[in-house]
């Protein structure tokens, strides 16, 4: 039993006997729906529910109760999550469930519709099939609604069956209000037995202005009595049919789309007390016949025996899902290399732009290779609309793993490919317009996520939010999670839902969300929570990371608390302040709009993941990953993608690489363009070439094209590699090289085939390698050369490398005269060689000594077994890449430990950032560590970027003279003996490192909080002095450390 307490009234006690969803209600794991009549309750404040305790097994564990007021468009959820049992819990069999503010939902109001179905007076015209109906308005439509559940209680039934020959069957249905005049309807049935077909003459629909009565009660003689009591007018529309719904008769169709041909408006004249009826002016929609021709591919096993369904989409609406049952060309349809022809009748769809095709994976041979679909109107006077597929529809992962596809018309360049999506509310309203939606149409997960986001009246910026769930047992939740962000000025984003894609619940892992919201600038606090109040919906949140690339800020909020009603302190939302978070600033990124145009040739589409790296006048961007989405990167498609990347000045070129994934590993990139969303400047990159693993071409570099001219021209480079004259100088390892120039780098070049020697890299040999069609690198600055230690004799003594640019005749020499070996010399198998012929201003001969201290995080699995690369960047330029060798005998970069290295390199002036990374020590890895090498995780620093093997860490303050600073604060500082330490209360000071009498303020990592400032002073001179000449510390030995404490304003 149940009784409901409202703000205005209290309902009577109802017995919940007849479930609309299950014959045997209240079973384990089931959800039961009941209709009850209650009027004028207002907002529901409490529900009392219980049972009579009769019978064996009367105990009942109730999870929740949801009350929907269909006519008001509201729903209230009352969690229980307790036993109603005399032998369990507290022994109560009745419970009072209070209302919680977080558990109210709204949906479109429901109204009553009177549907009258007239069956023709012909033999076999009646049916016992489950007939369904769907109504369409100008802006939205209902879902399919079955008449099976209401036909025994239809209006004026008298106990007779519905859909009898020569009779009318009238039904009163409760459905969501479509708000306006009904423009069309769809009616059909599922033919599950012989003789299920029927012949319908006419369907009339009348919209009632309220929900008069439950359709599951007796509604006899409801029609006129209800109409006379209506305060407003209602409309009645007629939809002529006069066709069979039968797969064996006429055009063998069991679902039809009908338009209204006549109708009238009826309202009550209060003065006379009479019903006034006036005819309506109808806007007649034209019905058309579409010819759908399907070509099955000509590959082995391409045919299918499964049932195939398709939906056509045009500018005026969609056809609804239709089964392609009877081919006009082949009895055995969808066989290898065959064209199959089908006819679909639908209301004029306008210009077609999309088709959705799927099969049900039934029967023994279900996998299907679909080549393309062509659709044209009958008679076939117009040009056919072509939809290329060229893919498998199969559950086999090797063939794509999908049995449905959305295909877009050739040349379609619509901006929003998910714009034809429907939204399902709690009441299952399908708010699709005539421009989309339809039976069986499922909205994409990405679109459902967008529909859940709040609407803002101001410009938005991108946020990347990462939420890590704990690892304890049952620490995830299936509740609706959300986050709210606040600025110091109390500006707020409002509640932003964290909706998972293709998942039902949060699990012990890191979930990433991309959200558009107003610009908060700096954050003051965040609120994270969910609406689950049951014991099974507790959520253990470990940490939340918020990345704001538009302003170069990254926040990490540690939480490590439960959001649960029965754990911790019982809170299901928590407020986290920024002073408890780690805050990292980095160089802001700019927003760009990327356009990718795939060529219009067979097999031009791809399933691969794409990586882009842009080269500009001021540097190089980090690699940008583009994951293949379902409708992207298809033959002839034009895809627009929003990206954020560093400002590298004027773009010179882009490097495009493909990671083979899925069934299609080739791609024809026609062209690419990048538009700066702030300046609206557009840079084009014309390609027109294939990416194909069969020709060993999965990476291409494309020059920027400005005003029809390429910024960089293709050229040919000849690389001469001379092996030194020492015992066992040759190598059998695989050697690779990267050329660095003023316009970027060449990417990894594998030195495979020597033009001069079959057995390359032997003692005193000079090997010649040719690389054609490379973009010009300008003046070469350096080369990076290495080998993979493959083979028994992998050690290699390299004399020099020479590079010739054939088009200009320029030649550059790079001297080495060192071993590339893990066991000889300094045990380095990678070298960076500077050009001997460069002008003096390119690389200053003045060097500088540095001491680098690298502290590995204390996170789980934070250590690295790899070699580490380090580059210093200052106002004078940057240093060469410095490799810190991680030896097998003496492991470095261990979890929670610090490693110190002496570095001698170019004097880069005032340090503004460093580049740090690592490369995997594997024989099979033959790539550069900075150009796509396989990497393993190492937690040293995190600036909120996507996972990568290199990080650029920016200095947070300008460098200043240590000695002058100490002199100015001499009265507030003192020398600490024996490495003693003094704590300091300032929270804004970071770890500092000193080199050559200057201090640089570097952040150690977003997880590290430093309460004290320690200045490390080192050097090879005897003493350090202040500007005033006072000796701070005498006899500072080489490589020694001393500790000082001083205050900084």
PDB file of C-alpha atoms in Angstrom, residues 660-909:
ATOM      1  CA  UNK A 660      46.866   1.816 -36.930  1.00  0.00           C
ATOM      2  CA  UNK A 661      43.615   0.880 -35.236  1.00  0.00           C
ATOM      3  CA  UNK A 662      40.454  -0.905 -36.322  1.00  0.00           C
ATOM      4  CA  UNK A 663      39.784  -2.559 -39.640  1.00  0.00           C
ATOM      5  CA  UNK A 664      40.759   0.384 -41.885  1.00  0.00           C
ATOM      6  CA  UNK A 665      44.368   1.505 -41.525  1.00  0.00           C
ATOM      7  CA  UNK A 666      44.648   3.701 -44.636  1.00  0.00           C
ATOM      8  CA  UNK A 667      43.597   7.329 -45.029  1.00  0.00           C
ATOM      9  CA  UNK A 668      43.499   9.838 -47.860  1.00  0.00           C
ATOM     10  CA  UNK A 669      43.923  13.324 -46.421  1.00  0.00           C
ATOM     11  CA  UNK A 670      42.870  15.837 -49.038  1.00  0.00           C
ATOM     12  CA  UNK A 671      43.579  19.028 -47.119  1.00  0.00           C
ATOM     13  CA  UNK A 672      43.655  20.549 -43.651  1.00  0.00           C
ATOM     14  CA  UNK A 673      43.096  24.061 -42.348  1.00  0.00           C
ATOM     15  CA  UNK A 674      43.646  25.716 -38.973  1.00  0.00           C
ATOM     16  CA  UNK A 675      41.682  28.818 -37.932  1.00  0.00           C
ATOM     17  CA  UNK A 676      42.630  30.953 -34.952  1.00  0.00           C
ATOM     18  CA  UNK A 677      39.306  31.528 -33.180  1.00  0.00           C
ATOM     19  CA  UNK A 678      40.408  34.917 -31.794  1.00  0.00           C
ATOM     20  CA  UNK A 679      42.085  36.491 -34.847  1.00  0.00           C
ATOM     21  CA  UNK A 680      40.156  34.391 -37.425  1.00  0.00           C
ATOM     22  CA  UNK A 681      43.407  33.877 -39.377  1.00  0.00           C
ATOM     23  CA  UNK A 682      43.330  30.695 -41.468  1.00  0.00           C
ATOM     24  CA  UNK A 683      46.323  28.610 -42.534  1.00  0.00           C
ATOM     25  CA  UNK A 684      45.803  25.844 -45.095  1.00  0.00           C
ATOM     26  CA  UNK A 685      47.781  22.612 -45.521  1.00  0.00           C
ATOM     27  CA  UNK A 686      47.239  20.856 -48.870  1.00  0.00           C
ATOM     28  CA  UNK A 687      48.040  17.154 -48.895  1.00  0.00           C
ATOM     29  CA  UNK A 688      46.165  14.923 -51.367  1.00  0.00           C
ATOM     30  CA  UNK A 689      48.298  11.893 -50.434  1.00  0.00           C
ATOM     31  CA  UNK A 690      47.672   8.488 -48.869  1.00  0.00           C
ATOM     32  CA  UNK A 691      48.710   7.216 -45.469  1.00  0.00           C
ATOM     33  CA  UNK A 692      49.186   3.491 -45.962  1.00  0.00           C
ATOM     34  CA  UNK A 693      51.182   0.920 -43.946  1.00  0.00           C
ATOM     35  CA  UNK A 694      51.665  -1.168 -47.099  1.00  0.00           C
ATOM     36  CA  UNK A 695      53.924   1.520 -48.555  1.00  0.00           C
ATOM     37  CA  UNK A 696      55.456   2.207 -45.126  1.00  0.00           C
ATOM     38  CA  UNK A 697      54.019   5.700 -45.059  1.00  0.00           C
ATOM     39  CA  UNK A 698      52.155   6.457 -41.832  1.00  0.00           C
ATOM     40  CA  UNK A 699      53.831   9.856 -41.202  1.00  0.00           C
ATOM     41  CA  UNK A 700      53.758  12.886 -43.503  1.00  0.00           C
ATOM     42  CA  UNK A 701      54.870  16.473 -43.200  1.00  0.00           C
ATOM     43  CA  UNK A 702      52.758  19.117 -44.952  1.00  0.00           C
ATOM     44  CA  UNK A 703      53.852  22.677 -45.643  1.00  0.00           C
ATOM     45  CA  UNK A 704      51.637  25.603 -44.728  1.00  0.00           C
ATOM     46  CA  UNK A 705      50.028  27.219 -47.762  1.00  0.00           C
ATOM     47  CA  UNK A 706      49.486  30.973 -47.653  1.00  0.00           C
ATOM     48  CA  UNK A 707      47.875  32.772 -50.593  1.00  0.00           C
ATOM     49  CA  UNK A 708      48.348  29.740 -52.801  1.00  0.00           C
ATOM     50  CA  UNK A 709      52.082  29.326 -52.109  1.00  0.00           C
ATOM     51  CA  UNK A 710      53.779  26.750 -49.899  1.00  0.00           C
ATOM     52  CA  UNK A 711      55.857  28.259 -47.095  1.00  0.00           C
ATOM     53  CA  UNK A 712      58.376  25.391 -47.298  1.00  0.00           C
ATOM     54  CA  UNK A 713      59.496  23.573 -50.413  1.00  0.00           C
ATOM     55  CA  UNK A 714      60.321  19.899 -50.767  1.00  0.00           C
ATOM     56  CA  UNK A 715      63.961  19.010 -51.136  1.00  0.00           C
ATOM     57  CA  UNK A 716      66.324  16.047 -51.086  1.00  0.00           C
ATOM     58  CA  UNK A 717      68.807  15.431 -48.285  1.00  0.00           C
ATOM     59  CA  UNK A 718      71.846  13.161 -48.603  1.00  0.00           C
ATOM     60  CA  UNK A 719      73.344  12.034 -45.292  1.00  0.00           C
ATOM     61  CA  UNK A 720      76.948  10.799 -45.156  1.00  0.00           C
ATOM     62  CA  UNK A 721      77.832   8.824 -42.026  1.00  0.00           C
ATOM     63  CA  UNK A 722      81.498   8.013 -41.415  1.00  0.00           C
ATOM     64  CA  UNK A 723      82.445   5.259 -38.973  1.00  0.00           C
ATOM     65  CA  UNK A 724      85.723   5.876 -37.110  1.00  0.00           C
ATOM     66  CA  UNK A 725      89.031   4.033 -37.465  1.00  0.00           C
ATOM     67  CA  UNK A 726      89.149   2.083 -34.212  1.00  0.00           C
ATOM     68  CA  UNK A 727      89.095  -1.566 -33.323  1.00  0.00           C
ATOM     69  CA  UNK A 728      85.522  -2.947 -33.419  1.00  0.00           C
ATOM     70  CA  UNK A 729      84.246   0.505 -34.455  1.00  0.00           C
ATOM     71  CA  UNK A 730      81.432  -0.914 -36.635  1.00  0.00           C
ATOM     72  CA  UNK A 731      77.930  -1.815 -35.467  1.00  0.00           C
ATOM     73  CA  UNK A 732      75.113  -4.156 -36.432  1.00  0.00           C
ATOM     74  CA  UNK A 733      72.511  -2.089 -34.594  1.00  0.00           C
ATOM     75  CA  UNK A 734      69.752  -0.102 -36.281  1.00  0.00           C
ATOM     76  CA  UNK A 735      70.710   3.562 -36.535  1.00  0.00           C
ATOM     77  CA  UNK A 736      68.323   6.531 -36.695  1.00  0.00           C
ATOM     78  CA  UNK A 737      68.843  10.261 -37.005  1.00  0.00           C
ATOM     79  CA  UNK A 738      66.907  13.514 -36.680  1.00  0.00           C
ATOM     80  CA  UNK A 739      67.967  16.722 -38.428  1.00  0.00           C
ATOM     81  CA  UNK A 740      67.240  20.006 -36.663  1.00  0.00           C
ATOM     82  CA  UNK A 741      67.024  23.257 -38.578  1.00  0.00           C
ATOM     83  CA  UNK A 742      65.705  26.792 -38.311  1.00  0.00           C
ATOM     84  CA  UNK A 743      62.241  25.697 -39.536  1.00  0.00           C
ATOM     85  CA  UNK A 744      61.876  22.605 -37.337  1.00  0.00           C
ATOM     86  CA  UNK A 745      63.092  19.044 -37.421  1.00  0.00           C
ATOM     87  CA  UNK A 746      62.898  16.240 -39.957  1.00  0.00           C
ATOM     88  CA  UNK A 747      61.315  13.650 -37.729  1.00  0.00           C
ATOM     89  CA  UNK A 748      62.940  10.279 -37.279  1.00  0.00           C
ATOM     90  CA  UNK A 749      64.900   9.078 -40.311  1.00  0.00           C
ATOM     91  CA  UNK A 750      65.910   5.417 -40.226  1.00  0.00           C
ATOM     92  CA  UNK A 751      69.269   4.774 -41.880  1.00  0.00           C
ATOM     93  CA  UNK A 752      68.396   1.484 -43.542  1.00  0.00           C
ATOM     94  CA  UNK A 753      69.813   1.246 -47.079  1.00  0.00           C
ATOM     95  CA  UNK A 754      73.284   2.583 -47.739  1.00  0.00           C
ATOM     96  CA  UNK A 755      74.036   3.613 -51.318  1.00  0.00           C
ATOM     97  CA  UNK A 756      77.721   2.804 -50.897  1.00  0.00           C
ATOM     98  CA  UNK A 757      77.963  -0.404 -48.830  1.00  0.00           C
ATOM     99  CA  UNK A 758      75.712  -3.414 -48.420  1.00  0.00           C
ATOM    100  CA  UNK A 759      77.124  -4.004 -44.928  1.00  0.00           C
ATOM    101  CA  UNK A 760      76.719  -0.540 -43.520  1.00  0.00           C
ATOM    102  CA  UNK A 761      78.416   1.134 -40.549  1.00  0.00           C
ATOM    103  CA  UNK A 762      81.668  -0.809 -40.771  1.00  0.00           C
ATOM    104  CA  UNK A 763      85.103   0.482 -39.706  1.00  0.00           C
ATOM    105  CA  UNK A 764      86.452   3.379 -41.848  1.00  0.00           C
ATOM    106  CA  UNK A 765      83.380   3.200 -44.126  1.00  0.00           C
ATOM    107  CA  UNK A 766      81.385   6.230 -45.232  1.00  0.00           C
ATOM    108  CA  UNK A 767      77.740   5.310 -45.835  1.00  0.00           C
ATOM    109  CA  UNK A 768      75.435   7.399 -47.974  1.00  0.00           C
ATOM    110  CA  UNK A 769      71.680   7.631 -47.399  1.00  0.00           C
ATOM    111  CA  UNK A 770      69.152   9.492 -49.574  1.00  0.00           C
ATOM    112  CA  UNK A 771      65.910  11.041 -48.297  1.00  0.00           C
ATOM    113  CA  UNK A 772      63.659  12.594 -50.901  1.00  0.00           C
ATOM    114  CA  UNK A 773      60.584  14.816 -50.644  1.00  0.00           C
ATOM    115  CA  UNK A 774      61.492  16.222 -47.231  1.00  0.00           C
ATOM    116  CA  UNK A 775      60.424  19.772 -46.400  1.00  0.00           C
ATOM    117  CA  UNK A 776      63.348  22.178 -46.241  1.00  0.00           C
ATOM    118  CA  UNK A 777      64.708  22.640 -42.722  1.00  0.00           C
ATOM    119  CA  UNK A 778      66.528  25.901 -43.492  1.00  0.00           C
ATOM    120  CA  UNK A 779      69.951  26.197 -41.914  1.00  0.00           C
ATOM    121  CA  UNK A 780      70.789  22.995 -40.034  1.00  0.00           C
ATOM    122  CA  UNK A 781      71.743  23.480 -36.401  1.00  0.00           C
ATOM    123  CA  UNK A 782      72.352  19.989 -35.071  1.00  0.00           C
ATOM    124  CA  UNK A 783      71.637  16.308 -35.548  1.00  0.00           C
ATOM    125  CA  UNK A 784      70.575  13.684 -33.050  1.00  0.00           C
ATOM    126  CA  UNK A 785      71.831  10.210 -33.850  1.00  0.00           C
ATOM    127  CA  UNK A 786      71.394   6.966 -31.928  1.00  0.00           C
ATOM    128  CA  UNK A 787      71.049   3.220 -32.288  1.00  0.00           C
ATOM    129  CA  UNK A 788      68.880   0.592 -30.575  1.00  0.00           C
ATOM    130  CA  UNK A 789      71.700  -1.657 -29.200  1.00  0.00           C
ATOM    131  CA  UNK A 790      70.512  -4.495 -31.389  1.00  0.00           C
ATOM    132  CA  UNK A 791      72.905  -7.348 -32.161  1.00  0.00           C
ATOM    133  CA  UNK A 792      75.988  -8.832 -30.573  1.00  0.00           C
ATOM    134  CA  UNK A 793      78.257  -6.057 -31.784  1.00  0.00           C
ATOM    135  CA  UNK A 794      76.176  -2.949 -31.144  1.00  0.00           C
ATOM    136  CA  UNK A 795      78.898  -0.563 -29.897  1.00  0.00           C
ATOM    137  CA  UNK A 796      79.708   2.009 -32.589  1.00  0.00           C
ATOM    138  CA  UNK A 797      82.470   4.580 -32.919  1.00  0.00           C
ATOM    139  CA  UNK A 798      81.100   7.471 -34.983  1.00  0.00           C
ATOM    140  CA  UNK A 799      83.545   9.846 -36.643  1.00  0.00           C
ATOM    141  CA  UNK A 800      81.231  12.446 -38.180  1.00  0.00           C
ATOM    142  CA  UNK A 801      77.992  13.095 -40.030  1.00  0.00           C
ATOM    143  CA  UNK A 802      77.653  15.273 -43.120  1.00  0.00           C
ATOM    144  CA  UNK A 803      74.367  16.463 -44.622  1.00  0.00           C
ATOM    145  CA  UNK A 804      73.968  17.748 -48.178  1.00  0.00           C
ATOM    146  CA  UNK A 805      70.852  19.606 -49.349  1.00  0.00           C
ATOM    147  CA  UNK A 806      70.797  18.754 -53.039  1.00  0.00           C
ATOM    148  CA  UNK A 807      68.597  21.626 -54.219  1.00  0.00           C
ATOM    149  CA  UNK A 808      70.763  24.383 -52.692  1.00  0.00           C
ATOM    150  CA  UNK A 809      74.107  22.595 -52.643  1.00  0.00           C
ATOM    151  CA  UNK A 810      74.658  23.472 -48.978  1.00  0.00           C
ATOM    152  CA  UNK A 811      76.656  21.080 -46.838  1.00  0.00           C
ATOM    153  CA  UNK A 812      76.847  20.803 -43.051  1.00  0.00           C
ATOM    154  CA  UNK A 813      79.346  18.762 -41.019  1.00  0.00           C
ATOM    155  CA  UNK A 814      78.727  17.419 -37.504  1.00  0.00           C
ATOM    156  CA  UNK A 815      81.786  16.007 -35.713  1.00  0.00           C
ATOM    157  CA  UNK A 816      81.427  13.268 -33.111  1.00  0.00           C
ATOM    158  CA  UNK A 817      84.576  11.136 -32.515  1.00  0.00           C
ATOM    159  CA  UNK A 818      82.848   9.276 -29.689  1.00  0.00           C
ATOM    160  CA  UNK A 819      81.421   5.875 -28.963  1.00  0.00           C
ATOM    161  CA  UNK A 820      77.715   5.224 -29.080  1.00  0.00           C
ATOM    162  CA  UNK A 821      77.636   2.358 -26.630  1.00  0.00           C
ATOM    163  CA  UNK A 822      76.156   1.207 -23.360  1.00  0.00           C
ATOM    164  CA  UNK A 823      79.493  -0.212 -22.242  1.00  0.00           C
ATOM    165  CA  UNK A 824      82.158   2.171 -23.582  1.00  0.00           C
ATOM    166  CA  UNK A 825      83.147   5.786 -23.082  1.00  0.00           C
ATOM    167  CA  UNK A 826      80.371   7.531 -21.106  1.00  0.00           C
ATOM    168  CA  UNK A 827      77.938   4.664 -21.877  1.00  0.00           C
ATOM    169  CA  UNK A 828      75.655   6.798 -24.068  1.00  0.00           C
ATOM    170  CA  UNK A 829      74.120   5.337 -27.207  1.00  0.00           C
ATOM    171  CA  UNK A 830      72.663   8.669 -28.308  1.00  0.00           C
ATOM    172  CA  UNK A 831      74.561  11.798 -29.307  1.00  0.00           C
ATOM    173  CA  UNK A 832      73.607  15.342 -30.239  1.00  0.00           C
ATOM    174  CA  UNK A 833      76.109  16.869 -32.637  1.00  0.00           C
ATOM    175  CA  UNK A 834      76.396  20.594 -33.297  1.00  0.00           C
ATOM    176  CA  UNK A 835      77.237  21.916 -36.712  1.00  0.00           C
ATOM    177  CA  UNK A 836      80.913  22.867 -37.112  1.00  0.00           C
ATOM    178  CA  UNK A 837      80.200  25.511 -39.749  1.00  0.00           C
ATOM    179  CA  UNK A 838      77.594  27.530 -37.812  1.00  0.00           C
ATOM    180  CA  UNK A 839      78.280  31.223 -37.139  1.00  0.00           C
ATOM    181  CA  UNK A 840      79.440  32.056 -33.648  1.00  0.00           C
ATOM    182  CA  UNK A 841      76.137  33.683 -32.716  1.00  0.00           C
ATOM    183  CA  UNK A 842      74.204  30.443 -33.272  1.00  0.00           C
ATOM    184  CA  UNK A 843      75.895  28.588 -30.388  1.00  0.00           C
ATOM    185  CA  UNK A 844      78.073  30.575 -28.011  1.00  0.00           C
ATOM    186  CA  UNK A 845      81.360  28.927 -27.033  1.00  0.00           C
ATOM    187  CA  UNK A 846      80.898  30.296 -23.508  1.00  0.00           C
ATOM    188  CA  UNK A 847      79.707  27.463 -21.300  1.00  0.00           C
ATOM    189  CA  UNK A 848      78.172  27.398 -17.867  1.00  0.00           C
ATOM    190  CA  UNK A 849      78.218  24.900 -15.016  1.00  0.00           C
ATOM    191  CA  UNK A 850      74.855  23.872 -13.564  1.00  0.00           C
ATOM    192  CA  UNK A 851      73.817  21.485 -10.855  1.00  0.00           C
ATOM    193  CA  UNK A 852      70.451  19.809 -11.533  1.00  0.00           C
ATOM    194  CA  UNK A 853      68.545  18.130  -8.721  1.00  0.00           C
ATOM    195  CA  UNK A 854      65.641  15.954  -9.892  1.00  0.00           C
ATOM    196  CA  UNK A 855      63.222  14.669  -7.304  1.00  0.00           C
ATOM    197  CA  UNK A 856      60.888  11.842  -8.328  1.00  0.00           C
ATOM    198  CA  UNK A 857      57.393  11.940  -6.829  1.00  0.00           C
ATOM    199  CA  UNK A 858      56.369   9.614  -4.026  1.00  0.00           C
ATOM    200  CA  UNK A 859      53.347   8.440  -6.007  1.00  0.00           C
ATOM    201  CA  UNK A 860      52.785   4.777  -6.653  1.00  0.00           C
ATOM    202  CA  UNK A 861      54.763   3.582  -9.711  1.00  0.00           C
ATOM    203  CA  UNK A 862      56.315   7.054 -10.054  1.00  0.00           C
ATOM    204  CA  UNK A 863      59.865   5.789 -10.653  1.00  0.00           C
ATOM    205  CA  UNK A 864      61.465   5.429 -14.082  1.00  0.00           C
ATOM    206  CA  UNK A 865      64.017   2.984 -15.443  1.00  0.00           C
ATOM    207  CA  UNK A 866      64.637   5.104 -18.523  1.00  0.00           C
ATOM    208  CA  UNK A 867      67.216   7.623 -19.620  1.00  0.00           C
ATOM    209  CA  UNK A 868      66.145  11.214 -18.919  1.00  0.00           C
ATOM    210  CA  UNK A 869      66.563  14.118 -21.325  1.00  0.00           C
ATOM    211  CA  UNK A 870      66.904  17.703 -20.109  1.00  0.00           C
ATOM    212  CA  UNK A 871      66.989  20.993 -21.995  1.00  0.00           C
ATOM    213  CA  UNK A 872      67.455  24.462 -20.466  1.00  0.00           C
ATOM    214  CA  UNK A 873      65.686  27.428 -22.091  1.00  0.00           C
ATOM    215  CA  UNK A 874      66.689  31.016 -21.352  1.00  0.00           C
ATOM    216  CA  UNK A 875      66.645  34.515 -22.822  1.00  0.00           C
ATOM    217  CA  UNK A 876      69.852  33.794 -24.770  1.00  0.00           C
ATOM    218  CA  UNK A 877      68.507  30.662 -26.372  1.00  0.00           C
ATOM    219  CA  UNK A 878      68.419  27.064 -25.308  1.00  0.00           C
ATOM    220  CA  UNK A 879      70.943  24.411 -24.476  1.00  0.00           C
ATOM    221  CA  UNK A 880      71.439  21.236 -26.382  1.00  0.00           C
ATOM    222  CA  UNK A 881      69.525  18.222 -25.188  1.00  0.00           C
ATOM    223  CA  UNK A 882      71.321  16.677 -22.234  1.00  0.00           C
ATOM    224  CA  UNK A 883      70.866  12.977 -21.581  1.00  0.00           C
ATOM    225  CA  UNK A 884      71.072  11.677 -18.019  1.00  0.00           C
ATOM    226  CA  UNK A 885      71.972   8.013 -18.293  1.00  0.00           C
ATOM    227  CA  UNK A 886      70.036   5.619 -16.039  1.00  0.00           C
ATOM    228  CA  UNK A 887      72.428   2.706 -15.636  1.00  0.00           C
ATOM    229  CA  UNK A 888      71.324  -0.816 -14.931  1.00  0.00           C
ATOM    230  CA  UNK A 889      73.994  -1.254 -12.252  1.00  0.00           C
ATOM    231  CA  UNK A 890      72.974   1.937 -10.445  1.00  0.00           C
ATOM    232  CA  UNK A 891      69.333   2.843 -10.837  1.00  0.00           C
ATOM    233  CA  UNK A 892      68.337   6.499 -10.670  1.00  0.00           C
ATOM    234  CA  UNK A 893      64.971   8.290 -10.568  1.00  0.00           C
ATOM    235  CA  UNK A 894      63.530   6.030  -7.880  1.00  0.00           C
ATOM    236  CA  UNK A 895      60.259   6.776  -6.149  1.00  0.00           C
ATOM    237  CA  UNK A 896      60.585   9.542  -3.555  1.00  0.00           C
ATOM    238  CA  UNK A 897      64.337  10.026  -4.122  1.00  0.00           C
ATOM    239  CA  UNK A 898      66.421  12.949  -5.384  1.00  0.00           C
ATOM    240  CA  UNK A 899      69.234  12.655  -7.934  1.00  0.00           C
ATOM    241  CA  UNK A 900      71.833  15.392  -8.506  1.00  0.00           C
ATOM    242  CA  UNK A 901      73.825  15.876 -11.731  1.00  0.00           C
ATOM    243  CA  UNK A 902      76.613  18.244 -12.756  1.00  0.00           C
ATOM    244  CA  UNK A 903      75.867  19.777 -16.142  1.00  0.00           C
ATOM    245  CA  UNK A 904      78.156  21.806 -18.364  1.00  0.00           C
ATOM    246  CA  UNK A 905      76.401  23.356 -21.355  1.00  0.00           C
ATOM    247  CA  UNK A 906      75.818  26.623 -23.175  1.00  0.00           C
ATOM    248  CA  UNK A 907      75.055  29.699 -21.087  1.00  0.00           C
ATOM    249  CA  UNK A 908      71.395  30.297 -21.850  1.00  0.00           C
ATOM    250  CA  UNK A 909      71.150  33.468 -19.747  1.00  0.00           C
TER     251      UNK A 909
END
